Coordinates of C-alpha atoms in Angstrom, one line a residue:
M10 CA 164.5 60.2 235.7
I11 CA 163.6 62.6 238.3
Q12 CA 165.2 62.3 241.5
I13 CA 162.6 62.5 244.4
K14 CA 164.8 62.1 247.8
E15 CA 162.4 63.6 250.5
S16 CA 163.5 64.5 254.0
A17 CA 161.3 64.5 256.7
P18 CA 161.9 67.5 259.2
K19 CA 164.1 66.5 262.3
G20 CA 160.9 67.0 264.7
L21 CA 159.0 64.7 262.8
A22 CA 161.3 61.6 262.3
I23 CA 159.8 59.9 265.3
T24 CA 156.4 60.6 263.7
M25 CA 157.7 59.4 260.2
F26 CA 159.2 56.4 261.9
L27 CA 155.7 55.4 263.4
I28 CA 154.0 55.8 260.1
V29 CA 156.4 54.1 258.2
L30 CA 156.7 50.9 260.5
A31 CA 153.0 50.6 261.0
L32 CA 152.3 50.7 257.3
L33 CA 155.2 48.3 256.6
L34 CA 153.6 45.9 258.5
G35 CA 150.7 45.6 256.3
A36 CA 147.5 46.6 255.0
C37 CA 145.0 46.5 257.8
S38 CA 141.4 47.4 258.2
D39 CA 138.6 47.9 260.7
N40 CA 136.1 46.8 263.7
K41 CA 132.8 46.3 265.5
Q42 CA 129.5 45.5 264.3
I43 CA 127.8 46.8 260.9
K44 CA 125.8 49.9 260.4
S45 CA 125.6 49.1 256.6
K46 CA 123.6 49.3 253.8
G47 CA 123.4 45.3 254.2
S48 CA 121.5 43.3 256.9
A49 CA 123.1 41.4 259.5
G50 CA 124.1 37.5 258.9
T51 CA 121.9 35.3 261.1
E52 CA 124.4 32.4 261.6
K53 CA 125.5 32.0 265.1
P54 CA 129.1 32.4 265.5
K55 CA 131.4 29.9 266.9
A56 CA 134.3 30.7 269.2
P57 CA 138.0 29.8 267.8
N58 CA 138.4 26.0 267.4
T59 CA 142.1 25.5 266.9
E60 CA 142.9 21.9 265.8
K61 CA 146.3 20.7 264.7
S62 CA 145.5 19.0 261.4
N63 CA 142.5 17.3 259.5
E64 CA 142.0 15.0 256.9
Q65 CA 141.9 18.2 254.3
V66 CA 144.7 20.0 255.5
L67 CA 148.0 18.5 256.1
P68 CA 150.7 20.6 258.0
I69 CA 153.8 21.2 256.7
S70 CA 156.9 18.9 257.7
I71 CA 159.8 21.5 257.1
P72 CA 162.4 19.6 254.7
D73 CA 165.4 21.7 255.5
G74 CA 165.8 24.4 257.8
E75 CA 163.3 26.6 260.2
F76 CA 159.8 27.8 259.2
Y77 CA 160.1 31.6 258.7
K78 CA 156.6 32.6 257.1
S79 CA 153.9 31.8 254.6
I80 CA 153.7 34.5 252.0
G81 CA 150.1 33.6 250.1
W82 CA 148.4 31.5 247.9
L83 CA 149.1 30.4 244.4
A84 CA 146.0 28.2 244.2
D85 CA 143.2 27.3 246.5
Q86 CA 145.1 24.2 247.7
E87 CA 148.8 25.7 247.2
I88 CA 150.6 28.1 249.3
V89 CA 154.2 29.5 249.2
Y90 CA 156.4 29.6 252.5
I91 CA 160.1 30.4 253.4
T92 CA 162.6 28.6 255.7
N93 CA 165.8 29.8 257.2
V94 CA 168.8 27.9 256.9
G95 CA 171.7 29.5 258.6
Q96 CA 172.3 32.7 256.6
S97 CA 170.3 31.6 253.7
S98 CA 166.8 30.8 253.0
N99 CA 164.6 28.5 250.6
V100 CA 161.5 29.3 249.1
Y101 CA 158.7 26.3 248.8
R102 CA 155.2 25.7 247.2
Y103 CA 153.4 23.6 249.1
H104 CA 150.1 21.5 248.5
L105 CA 147.9 21.4 251.4
L106 CA 146.0 18.1 250.5
T107 CA 149.2 16.1 249.4
G108 CA 151.3 17.4 252.2
K109 CA 154.2 17.9 249.2
S110 CA 156.5 20.7 249.6
E111 CA 158.4 21.5 246.2
L112 CA 161.9 23.6 246.9
I113 CA 161.3 26.5 244.0
Y114 CA 164.1 28.9 245.1
K115 CA 167.4 29.1 247.1
S116 CA 168.5 32.4 248.5
E117 CA 172.3 32.9 249.5
F118 CA 170.9 35.8 251.6
P119 CA 168.3 35.9 254.3
I120 CA 164.8 36.6 252.9
V121 CA 163.4 39.5 254.6
T122 CA 159.8 38.9 252.8
A123 CA 158.2 38.0 249.6
Q124 CA 155.0 38.6 247.9
I125 CA 152.9 36.8 245.2
S126 CA 151.8 38.8 242.3
P127 CA 148.1 39.4 241.7
S128 CA 147.8 36.9 238.5
K129 CA 149.6 34.1 241.0
S130 CA 152.4 34.2 238.3
F131 CA 155.3 35.5 240.0
I132 CA 157.0 35.9 243.1
L133 CA 159.0 39.2 244.5
I134 CA 161.8 37.9 247.0
H135 CA 163.3 40.8 249.2
S136 CA 166.4 39.4 250.5
S137 CA 169.2 41.4 252.6
P138 CA 172.9 41.1 251.8
S139 CA 173.6 43.7 254.4
S140 CA 172.1 46.0 256.8
Y141 CA 171.7 49.0 254.0
E142 CA 171.0 46.9 250.8
G143 CA 168.1 45.5 249.8
L144 CA 168.1 42.8 246.9
V145 CA 164.8 42.3 244.8
T146 CA 164.7 39.1 242.8
I147 CA 161.4 38.5 240.9
I148 CA 161.1 34.7 239.7
D149 CA 158.2 32.6 238.3
T150 CA 156.5 30.0 240.2
K151 CA 159.0 27.5 238.9
G152 CA 162.0 29.5 240.5
N153 CA 163.2 30.7 236.9
E154 CA 164.7 34.3 237.7
K155 CA 163.0 37.0 235.8
L156 CA 164.9 40.1 237.4
K157 CA 167.3 40.7 240.0
Q158 CA 168.0 44.2 241.1
S159 CA 169.8 46.0 244.3
F160 CA 168.9 48.8 246.1
P161 CA 170.7 50.9 248.5
S162 CA 168.1 51.0 251.5
Y163 CA 167.4 50.2 255.0
E164 CA 163.9 49.2 254.4
L165 CA 161.9 48.3 251.4
S166 CA 158.1 48.3 250.7
F167 CA 156.4 47.1 247.3
E168 CA 153.1 47.4 245.6
W169 CA 152.1 45.0 242.4
N170 CA 150.3 46.5 239.6
P171 CA 147.1 44.6 239.5
Y172 CA 146.4 45.7 236.0
D173 CA 150.0 44.8 234.8
N174 CA 151.8 42.5 236.6
S175 CA 154.9 42.9 235.2
K176 CA 155.1 46.4 236.9
V177 CA 156.0 46.9 240.7
L178 CA 156.5 50.1 242.7
V179 CA 159.7 49.9 244.9
S180 CA 159.8 52.2 247.8
T181 CA 163.3 52.4 249.4
F182 CA 163.9 53.9 252.8
S183 CA 167.2 55.0 254.6
E184 CA 168.0 54.6 258.1
D185 CA 166.7 58.3 258.9
W186 CA 163.4 57.4 256.7
D187 CA 164.4 59.6 253.6
F188 CA 162.8 57.8 250.6
N189 CA 162.8 57.3 246.9
V190 CA 160.1 55.7 244.8
F191 CA 160.8 53.5 241.6
L192 CA 158.7 51.9 239.1
L193 CA 160.1 48.4 238.3
D194 CA 159.2 47.2 234.8
F195 CA 160.6 43.6 234.6
K196 CA 159.2 42.7 231.3
S197 CA 161.3 45.5 229.7
G198 CA 163.9 45.5 232.4
E199 CA 163.4 49.3 233.0
T200 CA 163.7 50.7 236.6
K201 CA 162.5 54.5 236.6
E202 CA 162.6 56.6 239.4
L203 CA 159.1 58.5 240.4
S204 CA 158.5 62.0 241.6
L205 CA 156.0 61.3 244.6
P206 CA 155.2 63.3 247.5
Q207 CA 154.6 60.1 249.8
P208 CA 156.6 56.7 250.0
F209 CA 153.0 54.5 250.2
N210 CA 151.4 54.5 247.0
K211 CA 148.6 52.0 245.6
W212 CA 147.3 51.7 242.2
M213 CA 144.0 52.8 241.0
G214 CA 144.6 52.0 237.4
A215 CA 147.2 50.6 235.0
N216 CA 148.8 54.1 234.9
E217 CA 147.1 55.9 238.1
L218 CA 148.4 55.9 241.5
A219 CA 146.6 57.3 244.9
F220 CA 148.1 58.1 248.2
L221 CA 147.2 60.0 251.4
N222 CA 149.1 63.4 251.1
W223 CA 150.4 63.7 254.8
D224 CA 151.6 67.4 255.7
Q225 CA 154.9 66.8 257.5
E226 CA 154.8 70.0 258.7
H227 CA 151.4 69.6 260.5
P228 CA 150.9 66.0 261.6
S229 CA 147.2 64.9 261.7
L230 CA 145.3 61.8 261.8
F231 CA 143.5 62.2 258.6
A232 CA 145.1 63.5 254.9
P233 CA 143.6 64.0 251.6
L234 CA 143.4 61.4 249.2
I235 CA 145.0 62.2 246.3
K236 CA 145.0 60.4 242.5
K237 CA 147.8 61.1 240.3
G238 CA 148.3 59.8 236.5
L239 CA 152.0 58.1 235.6
N240 CA 151.7 59.6 232.2
N241 CA 150.6 63.3 232.5
G242 CA 151.6 63.9 236.1
M243 CA 148.1 65.4 236.8
E244 CA 147.0 65.1 240.5
K245 CA 143.4 65.2 241.8
T246 CA 142.0 65.2 245.2
L247 CA 139.4 62.6 245.6
F248 CA 138.4 63.0 249.1
P249 CA 139.7 65.7 252.1
T250 CA 139.8 63.8 255.0
V251 CA 140.6 60.1 255.1
L252 CA 142.2 57.9 257.5
Q253 CA 143.1 54.8 255.6
F254 CA 142.6 53.3 252.4
S255 CA 143.4 50.3 250.1
T256 CA 142.9 49.6 246.6
F257 CA 142.3 46.1 244.7
K258 CA 141.6 46.0 241.0
D259 CA 138.5 48.1 240.2
L260 CA 137.8 48.8 243.8
L261 CA 138.6 51.7 246.4
V262 CA 138.2 51.2 250.3
K263 CA 138.4 54.2 252.2
I264 CA 138.0 54.5 255.8
E265 CA 137.0 57.9 257.6
I266 CA 135.5 58.9 261.1
N267 CA 132.2 60.5 261.6
D268 CA 132.7 63.3 263.7
Q269 CA 129.0 63.0 265.3
N270 CA 129.4 59.4 266.6
Q271 CA 133.3 58.4 266.2
L272 CA 132.8 55.5 264.5
A273 CA 134.8 54.5 261.4
R274 CA 133.0 54.2 258.3
Y275 CA 134.3 51.9 255.6
S276 CA 133.4 52.9 252.2
F277 CA 133.7 50.7 248.8
L278 CA 133.8 52.6 245.7
D279 CA 134.0 51.3 242.2
K280 CA 136.1 52.5 239.3
D281 CA 134.0 55.4 238.7
L282 CA 134.2 56.3 242.5
Q283 CA 130.6 55.4 242.9
E284 CA 129.8 53.7 246.3
I285 CA 128.6 50.5 246.3
Y286 CA 128.5 49.2 249.7
S287 CA 129.4 50.9 253.3
F288 CA 129.5 49.9 257.1
S289 CA 130.5 51.4 260.1
N290 CA 132.3 50.2 263.3
P291 CA 134.2 51.5 266.2
L292 CA 137.8 51.8 266.4
L293 CA 140.4 51.2 268.9
T294 CA 142.5 54.2 269.7
K295 CA 146.5 54.4 269.9
Y296 CA 148.6 56.8 271.3
S297 CA 148.9 58.8 268.4
D298 CA 146.3 57.6 265.9
W299 CA 143.7 54.7 265.4
L300 CA 144.0 50.7 265.1
V301 CA 142.3 50.0 261.9
P302 CA 142.3 45.8 262.2
Y303 CA 143.5 43.7 259.5
F304 CA 141.4 42.8 256.5
D305 CA 141.5 41.2 252.9
Y306 CA 139.2 41.0 249.8
N307 CA 138.1 38.3 247.8
E308 CA 137.8 39.8 244.0
K309 CA 136.1 36.7 242.6
E310 CA 133.6 36.5 245.6
K311 CA 133.2 40.1 246.1
E312 CA 133.7 39.6 249.8
F313 CA 135.7 41.5 252.5
I314 CA 136.5 40.0 255.1
T315 CA 137.9 41.9 258.3
L316 CA 138.6 41.6 262.0
N317 CA 136.4 43.9 264.0
A318 CA 136.8 44.9 267.6
V319 CA 133.9 44.2 269.7
K320 CA 133.7 47.9 271.0
D321 CA 136.1 51.0 271.3
G322 CA 138.3 52.0 273.7
E323 CA 142.0 52.2 274.1
A324 CA 144.1 49.5 272.0
D325 CA 146.6 49.0 274.9
V326 CA 144.1 47.6 277.4
Y327 CA 142.0 46.2 275.4
T328 CA 141.3 42.6 276.1
E329 CA 138.0 41.4 274.6
G330 CA 139.4 40.0 271.2
F331 CA 138.5 40.6 267.5
N332 CA 135.3 39.1 265.5
L333 CA 136.1 37.8 262.1
V334 CA 133.3 39.2 259.8
A335 CA 132.8 38.6 256.1
Y336 CA 130.9 41.3 254.1
D337 CA 129.3 40.3 251.1
L338 CA 129.3 43.2 248.4
K339 CA 127.2 41.2 245.9
K340 CA 124.3 40.4 248.4
D341 CA 124.6 43.3 250.4
S342 CA 124.9 41.4 253.7
S343 CA 127.5 40.4 256.5
Q344 CA 128.1 37.3 258.6
K345 CA 130.0 36.9 261.7
I346 CA 132.5 33.9 261.2
L347 CA 134.8 33.6 264.6
T348 CA 135.0 35.5 267.6
G349 CA 137.7 35.8 270.2
L350 CA 140.2 36.3 267.8
K351 CA 143.8 38.1 268.1
N352 CA 144.4 41.1 265.4
A353 CA 146.6 39.7 263.0
P354 CA 147.2 39.4 259.1
I355 CA 144.6 37.3 257.0
M356 CA 144.8 36.6 253.5
I357 CA 142.0 34.8 251.7
S358 CA 142.4 31.9 249.4
P359 CA 141.2 32.7 245.7
S360 CA 137.9 30.7 246.0
G361 CA 137.2 32.5 249.1
K362 CA 136.8 29.4 251.5
T363 CA 139.6 29.3 253.5
I364 CA 142.0 31.9 255.0
L365 CA 145.9 32.3 256.1
Y366 CA 146.0 33.8 259.4
G367 CA 148.5 34.9 261.9
E368 CA 151.7 37.2 261.9
R369 CA 153.6 34.8 259.8
F370 CA 150.6 33.0 258.3
E371 CA 151.3 30.0 260.5
K372 CA 147.4 29.1 260.9
I373 CA 144.7 28.5 258.5
I374 CA 141.1 29.0 258.9
D375 CA 138.2 27.1 257.1
L376 CA 135.4 29.6 256.6
N377 CA 132.8 26.4 256.2
T378 CA 133.7 24.6 259.3
K379 CA 134.7 27.7 261.2
K380 CA 137.9 25.8 262.3
I381 CA 141.5 26.9 262.8
F382 CA 144.4 24.5 261.9
D383 CA 148.0 24.7 262.5
L384 CA 149.9 24.9 259.3
V385 CA 153.3 23.6 260.5
K386 CA 154.0 20.7 262.0
E387 CA 155.2 20.5 265.5

């Protein structure tokens, strides 16, 4: 076991805090109209039409406590959500068509967040017994505990291995944003500390990670994208100047800035790092970096859905709203779905027909009818 405690220089504490905070809020992605290999879709977009419910989507009637957040999809018509009951929390699975909530887990401590595994077979729950302790509990979808482990921490982040769902990367942060990275294997019951220079890592293979290697001594908007093997420890620079990236099973999405036109270029690469699709959009600027809007990818349909800004500008004063756009990597095309939305997290259902939307995933977007429904009954 190798200790990896890394201390950021004092002068960079604020910078590190902003990076950590931004990344912890979730994966995001980009904006505007495509400059793609594909052609733009011709369907006329519709403005958001928010409805409370319809015959297909039954809003949740909270059984106990207060709605906290939804955490994702178990199946096309089934999600998982959390309620807070005093200083404890409950986890429910919910069927959208029947309106039935099933309690699957009770936590004696408040739940901070939870994540469903890529296989939809397990749920990782992060609860907080105290301000400086994070409790990680992994359950199956019936609520049976598979692992429970405490980490001294001020904050935690997680990354499921999509190639082996029994493995999860856990990054722990102190109040000063020092970090440690662990590989949690709940099948073997082993927790191994890893030697990694960065806290935010993503899986590129069953035993390979990728990360942006930020230089803490010389802060920059871009960093080299590095691949590292867990078995041999070998590192390789894949791309020299990347703004942001994300990985899905057998797919790498990297975002770079074109110096000539200042557009963000989204590139999609297969497992052999061959580009299979790309498009370009303008980005909004923030005080010290760029705003990459939220996105998600549907592996089954090979569809990338993102929120795009209508034009470039400063994020603090931008008021034009965001377009919801779907890019079909198979058909080499795009389609504008909705306009005038807020930049908020999205999560695509397994079939790709529906999206959870909102800071707490409290809304559902039907991609066929282009309507937005409230998930929780008032």
